[in-house]
CSV table of C-alpha atoms and ligand atoms in Angstrom, one decimal:
chain,number,residue,atom,x,y,z
A,1,UNK,CA,-103.9,75.8,65.1
A,2,UNK,CA,-100.6,74.2,64.1
A,3,UNK,CA,-98.7,77.0,65.8
A,4,UNK,CA,-100.7,76.4,69.0
A,5,UNK,CA,-99.9,72.7,68.8
A,6,UNK,CA,-96.2,73.5,68.4
A,7,UNK,CA,-96.2,76.0,71.2
A,8,UNK,CA,-97.9,73.5,73.5
A,9,UNK,CA,-95.4,70.8,72.5
A,10,UNK,CA,-92.5,73.2,73.2
A,11,UNK,CA,-94.0,74.1,76.6
A,12,UNK,CA,-94.6,70.5,77.5
A,13,UNK,CA,-91.0,69.5,76.5
A,14,UNK,CA,-89.7,72.4,78.6
A,15,UNK,CA,-91.9,71.5,81.6
A,16,UNK,CA,-90.6,67.9,81.3
A,17,UNK,CA,-87.0,68.9,81.3
A,18,UNK,CA,-87.5,71.6,84.0
A,19,UNK,CA,-89.2,69.1,86.3
A,20,UNK,CA,-86.3,66.7,85.7
A,21,UNK,CA,-86.1,63.6,87.8
A,22,UNK,CA,-83.5,62.1,90.0
A,23,UNK,CA,-82.2,60.2,87.0
A,24,UNK,CA,-80.9,63.4,85.5
A,25,UNK,CA,-79.1,64.5,88.6
A,26,UNK,CA,-75.8,63.9,90.4
A,27,UNK,CA,-77.9,61.6,92.7
A,28,UNK,CA,-78.1,59.1,89.8
A,29,UNK,CA,-75.1,57.0,90.8
A,30,UNK,CA,-75.7,54.5,88.0
A,31,UNK,CA,-74.8,57.0,85.3
A,32,UNK,CA,-71.5,58.5,84.4
A,33,UNK,CA,-73.4,61.0,82.2
A,34,UNK,CA,-75.6,62.2,85.1
A,35,UNK,CA,-73.0,62.0,87.9
A,36,UNK,CA,-69.6,62.1,86.2
A,37,UNK,CA,-67.5,62.5,89.4
A,38,UNK,CA,-69.3,59.8,91.5
A,39,UNK,CA,-70.9,56.8,89.9
A,40,UNK,CA,-70.8,53.0,90.1
A,41,UNK,CA,-70.3,50.5,87.3
A,42,UNK,CA,-72.3,47.3,87.4
A,43,UNK,CA,-75.3,49.0,89.0
A,44,UNK,CA,-78.6,50.0,87.2
A,45,UNK,CA,-81.2,50.9,89.8
A,46,UNK,CA,-81.3,54.6,90.5
A,47,UNK,CA,-83.6,54.6,93.5
A,48,UNK,CA,-81.8,51.6,95.2
A,49,UNK,CA,-79.0,53.8,96.6
A,50,UNK,CA,-81.6,55.3,98.9
A,51,UNK,CA,-84.8,53.2,98.9
A,52,UNK,CA,-85.8,49.5,98.7
A,53,UNK,CA,-89.3,48.2,98.0
A,54,UNK,CA,-88.9,45.5,100.7
A,55,UNK,CA,-87.0,44.9,103.9
A,56,UNK,CA,-86.1,48.5,104.5
A,57,UNK,CA,-83.4,48.8,107.1
A,58,UNK,CA,-83.7,52.4,108.3
A,59,UNK,CA,-86.2,55.1,109.1
A,60,UNK,CA,-84.0,58.1,108.1
A,61,UNK,CA,-86.3,58.3,105.0
A,62,UNK,CA,-89.3,56.3,103.7
A,63,UNK,CA,-88.3,52.7,102.8
A,64,UNK,CA,-84.6,53.5,103.4
A,65,UNK,CA,-81.8,51.3,102.1
A,66,UNK,CA,-78.7,53.3,102.7
A,67,UNK,CA,-76.6,52.3,105.7
A,68,UNK,CA,-76.7,55.0,108.5
A,69,UNK,CA,-73.6,56.7,109.8
A,70,UNK,CA,-72.7,56.2,113.5
A,71,UNK,CA,-70.8,59.6,113.8
A,72,UNK,CA,-71.3,62.2,116.6
A,73,UNK,CA,-71.5,65.5,114.8
A,74,UNK,CA,-70.1,68.8,116.0
A,75,UNK,CA,-73.2,71.1,115.8
A,76,UNK,CA,-73.3,74.8,114.9
A,77,UNK,CA,-73.3,77.2,117.7
A,78,UNK,CA,-73.0,81.0,118.1
A,79,UNK,CA,-73.6,83.6,120.8
A,80,UNK,CA,-76.5,85.2,118.8
A,81,UNK,CA,-78.5,82.0,118.4
A,82,UNK,CA,-81.9,82.2,120.2
A,83,UNK,CA,-83.7,79.0,119.5
A,84,UNK,CA,-83.0,75.6,121.1
A,85,UNK,CA,-81.7,72.7,119.1
A,86,UNK,CA,-81.5,68.9,119.4
A,87,UNK,CA,-78.1,67.5,120.5
A,88,UNK,CA,-77.7,65.8,117.1
A,89,UNK,CA,-79.2,66.2,113.7
A,90,UNK,CA,-82.6,64.5,113.1
A,91,UNK,CA,-83.5,61.9,110.4
A,92,UNK,CA,-83.9,64.2,107.4
A,93,UNK,CA,-80.4,65.5,108.0
A,94,UNK,CA,-78.9,62.1,109.1
A,95,UNK,CA,-79.9,60.6,105.7
A,96,UNK,CA,-77.9,63.2,103.8
A,97,UNK,CA,-75.0,62.9,106.2
A,98,UNK,CA,-74.9,59.1,105.8
A,99,UNK,CA,-73.2,59.9,102.4
A,100,UNK,CA,-72.0,63.4,102.8
A,101,UNK,CA,-70.1,63.0,106.0
A,102,UNK,CA,-67.6,60.8,104.1
A,103,UNK,CA,-67.6,58.0,106.6
A,104,UNK,CA,-70.0,55.5,105.0
A,105,UNK,CA,-69.7,54.3,101.4
A,106,UNK,CA,-72.2,55.8,99.0
A,107,UNK,CA,-72.9,52.2,97.8
A,108,UNK,CA,-73.2,50.6,101.3
A,109,UNK,CA,-76.8,49.3,101.2
A,110,UNK,CA,-79.1,47.1,103.2
A,111,UNK,CA,-80.5,45.4,101.2
A,112,UNK,CA,-78.5,45.3,98.0
A,113,UNK,CA,-80.8,44.9,95.0
A,114,UNK,CA,-81.0,41.2,94.0
A,115,UNK,CA,-79.4,40.1,97.3
A,116,UNK,CA,-80.9,39.3,100.6
A,117,UNK,CA,-78.9,41.5,102.9
A,118,UNK,CA,-76.3,44.2,103.4
A,119,UNK,CA,-73.4,44.8,101.0
A,120,UNK,CA,-72.1,47.1,98.4
A,121,UNK,CA,-73.8,47.9,95.1
A,122,UNK,CA,-71.5,48.4,92.1
A,123,UNK,CA,-67.9,49.4,91.7
A,124,UNK,CA,-66.9,53.0,92.5
A,125,UNK,CA,-65.7,55.4,89.7
A,126,UNK,CA,-65.1,59.1,89.4
A,127,UNK,CA,-62.9,61.6,91.2
A,128,UNK,CA,-65.3,62.4,94.1
A,129,UNK,CA,-65.2,58.7,95.3
A,130,UNK,CA,-62.3,56.8,96.8
A,131,UNK,CA,-61.7,53.1,96.0
A,132,UNK,CA,-64.1,52.0,98.8
A,133,UNK,CA,-67.0,54.2,97.6
A,134,UNK,CA,-66.5,57.0,100.2
A,135,UNK,CA,-67.0,60.6,99.2
A,136,UNK,CA,-63.5,62.2,99.2
A,137,UNK,CA,-62.7,65.1,101.4
A,138,UNK,CA,-61.7,67.2,98.4
A,139,UNK,CA,-65.1,66.8,96.8
A,140,UNK,CA,-67.4,69.9,96.7
A,141,UNK,CA,-70.1,67.7,98.1
A,142,UNK,CA,-68.1,66.7,101.2
A,143,UNK,CA,-69.7,68.1,104.3
A,144,UNK,CA,-67.9,66.0,106.9
A,145,UNK,CA,-68.8,65.5,110.6
A,146,UNK,CA,-68.0,69.1,111.7
A,147,UNK,CA,-71.2,71.0,111.1
A,148,UNK,CA,-70.1,74.1,112.9
A,149,UNK,CA,-69.4,75.8,109.6
A,150,UNK,CA,-72.7,74.9,108.1
A,151,UNK,CA,-76.2,76.4,108.4
A,152,UNK,CA,-77.6,75.1,111.7
A,153,UNK,CA,-79.8,71.9,111.7
A,154,UNK,CA,-81.8,70.3,114.5
A,155,UNK,CA,-83.1,73.8,115.3
A,156,UNK,CA,-86.5,73.8,117.1
A,157,UNK,CA,-88.1,76.6,115.0
A,158,UNK,CA,-89.7,79.2,117.3
A,159,UNK,CA,-90.3,82.6,115.7
A,160,UNK,CA,-91.6,83.8,119.1
A,161,UNK,CA,-88.0,83.8,120.3
A,162,UNK,CA,-86.7,86.2,117.7
A,163,UNK,CA,-88.8,88.6,115.7
A,164,UNK,CA,-86.3,88.4,112.8
A,165,UNK,CA,-88.1,85.2,111.8
A,166,UNK,CA,-91.3,84.4,109.8
A,167,UNK,CA,-94.0,82.6,111.7
A,168,UNK,CA,-94.2,79.1,110.2
A,169,UNK,CA,-96.8,76.4,111.0
A,170,UNK,CA,-98.1,73.2,109.5
A,171,UNK,CA,-96.7,69.9,108.6
A,172,UNK,CA,-97.3,68.3,105.2
A,173,UNK,CA,-95.0,67.0,102.5
A,174,UNK,CA,-95.8,69.9,100.3
A,175,UNK,CA,-93.4,72.7,100.1
A,176,UNK,CA,-93.3,75.2,101.8
A,177,UNK,CA,-94.6,73.3,104.8
A,178,UNK,CA,-91.7,70.9,104.2
A,179,UNK,CA,-89.5,73.7,105.4
A,180,UNK,CA,-89.9,72.4,108.9
A,181,UNK,CA,-89.5,68.6,109.5
A,182,UNK,CA,-92.5,67.5,111.6
A,183,UNK,CA,-93.6,71.1,111.6
A,184,UNK,CA,-90.8,71.9,114.0
A,185,UNK,CA,-87.2,71.3,113.0
A,186,UNK,CA,-84.8,73.0,110.5
A,187,UNK,CA,-82.9,70.2,108.8
A,188,UNK,CA,-81.1,69.6,105.5
A,189,UNK,CA,-84.6,68.9,104.0
A,190,UNK,CA,-85.7,72.4,104.8
A,191,UNK,CA,-83.5,73.7,101.9
A,192,UNK,CA,-82.8,70.6,99.8
A,193,UNK,CA,-84.8,68.0,97.9
A,194,UNK,CA,-82.6,65.1,97.0
A,195,UNK,CA,-84.7,64.2,93.9
A,196,UNK,CA,-84.9,67.5,92.1
A,197,UNK,CA,-82.0,69.6,90.8
A,198,UNK,CA,-84.1,72.2,88.9
A,199,UNK,CA,-82.7,75.0,91.0
A,200,UNK,CA,-79.1,73.7,91.3
A,201,UNK,CA,-77.6,72.3,94.5
A,202,UNK,CA,-80.8,70.2,94.9
A,203,UNK,CA,-82.5,73.3,96.4
A,204,UNK,CA,-86.2,73.3,97.2
A,205,UNK,CA,-86.7,76.5,95.3
A,206,UNK,CA,-84.6,79.1,93.5
A,207,UNK,CA,-82.4,81.1,95.8
A,208,UNK,CA,-82.3,84.0,93.4
A,209,UNK,CA,-82.6,87.2,95.5
A,210,UNK,CA,-82.0,85.0,98.5
A,211,UNK,CA,-85.7,84.0,98.3
A,212,UNK,CA,-85.1,80.7,100.1
A,213,UNK,CA,-83.3,82.4,103.0
A,214,UNK,CA,-86.2,84.9,103.3
A,215,UNK,CA,-88.8,82.1,103.7
A,216,UNK,CA,-87.6,82.0,107.3
A,217,UNK,CA,-85.5,85.0,108.0
A,218,UNK,CA,-87.0,88.6,108.1
A,219,UNK,CA,-83.8,90.4,107.0
B,301,HEC,C1,-79.8,60.2,97.1
B,301,HEC,C2,-80.9,59.6,97.8
B,301,HEC,C3,-82.2,59.4,97.1
B,301,HEC,C4,-82.5,58.8,95.9
B,301,HEC,C5,-81.5,58.3,94.9
B,301,HEC,C6,-83.9,58.7,95.8
B,301,HEC,N1,-84.5,59.2,96.9
B,301,HEC,FE1,-86.5,59.2,97.3
B,301,HEC,N2,-86.1,60.1,99.1
B,301,HEC,C7,-84.9,60.4,99.6
B,301,HEC,C8,-85.1,61.1,100.9
B,301,HEC,C9,-83.9,61.6,101.7
B,301,HEC,C10,-86.4,61.2,101.1
B,301,HEC,C11,-87.1,61.8,102.4
B,301,HEC,C12,-87.1,63.3,102.2
B,301,HEC,C13,-88.0,63.8,101.2
B,301,HEC,O1,-89.2,63.5,101.2
B,301,HEC,O2,-87.5,64.5,100.3
B,301,HEC,C14,-87.1,60.5,100.0
B,301,HEC,C15,-88.5,60.4,99.9
B,301,HEC,C16,-89.1,59.7,98.9
B,301,HEC,C17,-90.5,59.5,98.8
B,301,HEC,C18,-91.6,59.9,99.8
B,301,HEC,C19,-91.8,61.3,99.9
B,301,HEC,C20,-92.1,62.0,98.7
B,301,HEC,O3,-91.4,62.9,98.3
B,301,HEC,O4,-93.1,61.6,98.0
B,301,HEC,C21,-90.7,58.8,97.6
B,301,HEC,C22,-92.1,58.3,97.1
B,301,HEC,C23,-89.4,58.6,97.0
B,301,HEC,N3,-88.5,59.2,97.8
B,301,HEC,C24,-89.2,58.0,95.8
B,301,HEC,C25,-88.0,57.8,95.1
B,301,HEC,C26,-87.9,57.2,93.8
B,301,HEC,C27,-89.0,56.5,93.0
B,301,HEC,C28,-86.6,57.3,93.5
B,301,HEC,C29,-85.9,56.8,92.2
B,301,HEC,C30,-86.4,57.3,91.0
B,301,HEC,C31,-85.9,58.0,94.6
B,301,HEC,N4,-86.8,58.3,95.5
B,301,HEC,C32,-84.5,58.2,94.7
B,301,HEC,C33,-83.7,60.1,99.0
B,301,HEC,C34,-83.5,59.6,97.7
B,302,HEC,C1,-76.5,57.5,98.8
B,302,HEC,C2,-75.6,58.6,99.1
B,302,HEC,C3,-76.2,60.0,99.1
B,302,HEC,C4,-77.3,60.5,99.8
B,302,HEC,C5,-78.2,59.7,100.7
B,302,HEC,C6,-77.4,61.9,99.6
B,302,HEC,N1,-76.4,62.3,98.7
B,302,HEC,FE1,-76.1,64.1,97.9
B,302,HEC,N2,-74.6,63.4,96.7
B,302,HEC,C7,-74.0,62.2,96.9
B,302,HEC,C8,-72.9,62.1,95.9
B,302,HEC,C9,-72.0,60.9,95.7
B,302,HEC,C10,-72.9,63.2,95.1
B,302,HEC,C11,-72.1,63.6,93.9
B,302,HEC,C12,-70.8,64.2,94.4
B,302,HEC,C13,-70.0,64.8,93.2
B,302,HEC,O1,-70.4,64.6,92.0
B,302,HEC,O2,-68.9,65.3,93.5
B,302,HEC,C14,-74.0,64.1,95.7
B,302,HEC,C15,-74.3,65.4,95.3
B,302,HEC,C16,-75.0,66.3,96.0
B,302,HEC,C17,-75.1,67.7,95.8
B,302,HEC,C18,-74.5,68.4,94.6
B,302,HEC,C19,-73.1,68.9,94.9
B,302,HEC,C20,-72.5,69.5,93.7
B,302,HEC,O3,-71.3,69.4,93.6
B,302,HEC,O4,-73.3,70.0,92.8
B,302,HEC,C21,-75.9,68.2,96.8
B,302,HEC,C22,-76.3,69.7,97.0
B,302,HEC,C23,-76.3,67.1,97.6
B,302,HEC,N3,-75.8,66.0,97.1
B,302,HEC,C24,-77.1,67.3,98.8
B,302,HEC,C25,-77.7,66.2,99.4
B,302,HEC,C26,-78.7,66.3,100.4
B,302,HEC,C27,-79.2,67.6,101.0
B,302,HEC,C28,-79.1,65.1,100.8
B,302,HEC,C29,-80.2,64.7,101.8
B,302,HEC,C30,-81.5,65.2,101.5
B,302,HEC,C31,-78.3,64.1,100.0
B,302,HEC,N4,-77.5,64.9,99.2
B,302,HEC,C32,-78.3,62.7,100.1
B,302,HEC,C33,-74.4,61.2,97.7
B,302,HEC,C34,-75.6,61.2,98.5
B,303,HEC,C1,-80.8,77.0,105.3
B,303,HEC,C2,-80.7,76.3,104.1
B,303,HEC,C3,-79.8,75.1,104.0
B,303,HEC,C4,-79.6,74.1,104.9
B,303,HEC,C5,-80.4,73.8,106.2
B,303,HEC,C6,-78.7,73.1,104.3
B,303,HEC,N1,-78.3,73.6,103.1
B,303,HEC,FE1,-76.9,72.7,101.8
B,303,HEC,N2,-77.0,74.3,100.6
B,303,HEC,C7,-77.9,75.4,100.7
B,303,HEC,C8,-77.6,76.3,99.7
B,303,HEC,C9,-78.4,77.7,99.4
B,303,HEC,C10,-76.6,75.8,98.8
B,303,HEC,C11,-76.0,76.4,97.6
B,303,HEC,C12,-74.8,77.1,97.9
B,303,HEC,C13,-74.2,77.8,96.8
B,303,HEC,O1,-74.8,77.8,95.7
B,303,HEC,O2,-73.1,78.4,96.9
B,303,HEC,C14,-76.3,74.5,99.5
B,303,HEC,C15,-75.3,73.7,99.0
B,303,HEC,C16,-75.0,72.4,99.5
B,303,HEC,C17,-74.1,71.4,98.9
B,303,HEC,C18,-73.3,71.7,97.6
B,303,HEC,C19,-71.8,72.0,98.0
B,303,HEC,C20,-71.7,73.3,98.5
B,303,HEC,O3,-71.1,73.4,99.7
B,303,HEC,O4,-72.1,74.3,97.9
B,303,HEC,C21,-74.2,70.3,99.6
B,303,HEC,C22,-73.4,69.0,99.4
B,303,HEC,C23,-75.1,70.6,100.7
B,303,HEC,N3,-75.6,71.8,100.6
B,303,HEC,C24,-75.5,69.6,101.6
B,303,HEC,C25,-76.2,69.9,102.8
B,303,HEC,C26,-76.4,69.0,103.9
B,303,HEC,C27,-75.9,67.6,104.0
B,303,HEC,C28,-77.2,69.7,104.8
B,303,HEC,C29,-77.7,69.2,106.2
B,303,HEC,C30,-76.6,68.8,107.1
B,303,HEC,C31,-77.5,71.0,104.2
B,303,HEC,N4,-76.9,71.1,103.0
B,303,HEC,C32,-78.3,71.9,104.9
B,303,HEC,C33,-78.8,75.6,101.8
B,303,HEC,C34,-78.9,74.8,102.9
B,304,HEC,C1,-86.3,76.7,107.3
B,304,HEC,C2,-86.0,78.0,107.8
B,304,HEC,C3,-84.7,78.6,107.4
B,304,HEC,C4,-84.2,78.9,106.2
B,304,HEC,C5,-84.8,78.5,104.8
B,304,HEC,C6,-82.9,79.6,106.4
B,304,HEC,N1,-82.7,79.7,107.7
B,304,HEC,FE1,-81.0,80.5,108.5
B,304,HEC,N2,-81.7,80.0,110.3
B,304,HEC,C7,-82.9,79.5,110.6
B,304,HEC,C8,-83.0,79.3,112.1
B,304,HEC,C9,-84.2,78.8,112.8
B,304,HEC,C10,-81.8,79.7,112.6
B,304,HEC,C11,-81.4,79.7,114.1
B,304,HEC,C12,-81.7,81.1,114.6
B,304,HEC,C13,-81.5,81.4,116.1
B,304,HEC,O1,-81.6,80.5,116.9
B,304,HEC,O2,-81.4,82.6,116.4
B,304,HEC,C14,-81.0,80.1,111.5
B,304,HEC,C15,-79.7,80.6,111.6
B,304,HEC,C16,-79.0,81.2,110.7
B,304,HEC,C17,-77.7,82.0,110.8
B,304,HEC,C18,-76.9,82.0,112.1
B,304,HEC,C19,-77.5,83.0,113.1
B,304,HEC,C20,-76.7,83.1,114.4
B,304,HEC,O3,-77.2,83.8,115.2
B,304,HEC,O4,-75.6,82.5,114.5
B,304,HEC,C21,-77.4,82.5,109.6
B,304,HEC,C22,-76.3,83.4,109.4
B,304,HEC,C23,-78.5,82.1,108.7
B,304,HEC,N3,-79.4,81.4,109.3
B,304,HEC,C24,-78.5,82.5,107.4
B,304,HEC,C25,-79.3,81.9,106.4
B,304,HEC,C26,-79.2,82.0,105.0
B,304,HEC,C27,-78.0,82.8,104.3
B,304,HEC,C28,-80.2,81.3,104.4
B,304,HEC,C29,-80.4,81.0,103.0
B,304,HEC,C30,-79.3,80.3,102.3
B,304,HEC,C31,-81.0,80.7,105.5
B,304,HEC,N4,-80.4,81.1,106.7
B,304,HEC,C32,-82.1,80.0,105.3
B,304,HEC,C33,-83.9,79.1,109.7
B,304,HEC,C34,-83.7,79.2,108.4
C-alpha cells in the first residue's frame, strides 16, 4: 500500500513538472531563473506580457495586451508551393512576431498592469534584449521581418492541391485541430504553444521522428 502511494506521488510529481506552466518557461519575463537571457526587473505578473483582464487592446490573441507590430513581412515562396496563402501572416502568427520580429519591445504593453494605458512594464535585462527591450538580432529567438527562410505561414491548407498532404478538417482549440487556425490556415500556432515548453522550443508535441512534420506532410 505504501509503495503504491509513493509510486502515485512520484507519478503525480512527474506529471506536474512535465505539464509545466508558462511560469517555468522562457516566456516568463518576470524571472531571471526561467528566462535568463530576457527578463524584466520590477515586474511580477507573468501573464501581463501577453494578456490583460480588462481593456484588452488587440485581437491577435484572447484578451491581448502586447502592442502589435506594424511591419510588412517578406513571405516564404518557392516554385514547388501548390497552396495559396494570405498576403501577410494572420493573428496567431502576428502575435508571435510582435516580439520575435525585433521591432516592438517585449515589454511594450497596452495596458500596463497597475496603469490605465500604454507603456512599458519593467526594466530590460539579459543578453537577448537591448536597452529598450527589443529582442536583439543575435538572439536565437530572433525571427525578424524576413520570413522567406522560415516555414511558410498564412497558408490556406488544401490537401486536395497536393497529395503529399494529410487531409485535415475541424476547428477547435484542442490539438490536433489547433494545427489549422480557423480550420484553414497554417500559422506559428500550428507548431507552437506559447504556454508550454514540455517538448522544447514551445512545440505543440514532440518532434521526435519528425512526428510534428508528419501531422501534415505525407513524406
Ligand atoms: C508570451 C505570450 C503569452 C504569455 C506570457 C501567456 N499567454 Fe496565454 N496566450 C498567448 C497566445 C498567443 C494565445 C492564443 C494562442 C493559443 O491559444 O495558444 C493565448 C491564449 C490563452 C488562452 C485562451 C486559449 C487557451 O489556450 O485556453 C488563455 C486562457 C490564456 N492564454 C491564459 C494565459 C495565462 C493564465 C497566462 C499566464 C499564466 C498566459 N496565458 C500567458 C500568449 C501568451
Ligand atoms: C511578449 C513577447 C513575446 C511573445 C508575444 C512571444 N514570444 Fe517567444 N520569446 C520571447 C522572448 C523575449 C524569448 C526569450 C528569448 C531568449 O531567451 O533568448 C522567447 C522565447 C521563445 C522561444 C524559445 C527560443 C529558445 O531560444 O529556446 C520560442 C520557440 C518562442 N519564443 C516562440 C514563440 C511563439 C511561436 C510565439 C507565438 C505563439 C511567441 N514566442 C510569442 C518573447 C515573446
Ligand atoms: C511547421 C512548423 C512550424 C511553424 C509553422 C513555425 N515553427 Fe518555429 N519552430 C518549429 C520547430 C520544429 C522548431 C525547433 C527547431 C529546432 O529544434 O531546431 C522551431 C523553433 C522556433 C524558435 C526557436 C529558435 C530556432 O530558430 O530554433 C522560434 C523563436 C520559433 N520557432 C518561432 C516561430 C515563429 C515566430 C513562427 C511563426 C512566424 C514559427 N516559429 C512557425 C516549427 C515551426
Ligand atoms: C500544420 C501543417 C504543417 C506542419 C505541422 C508542417 N508543415 Fe510544412 N508545410 C505545410 C503546408 C500547407 C505547406 C505549403 C505546401 C504547398 O503549398 O505546397 C508546407 C510547406 C513546407 C515546405 C516547403 C515546400 C515547398 O514546396 O517549398 C517544407 C520544406 C516543409 N513544409 C517542411 C516541413 C517540416 C520539416 C515540418 C516539421 C518541422 C513541417 N513542414 C510541418 C504544412 C505543414
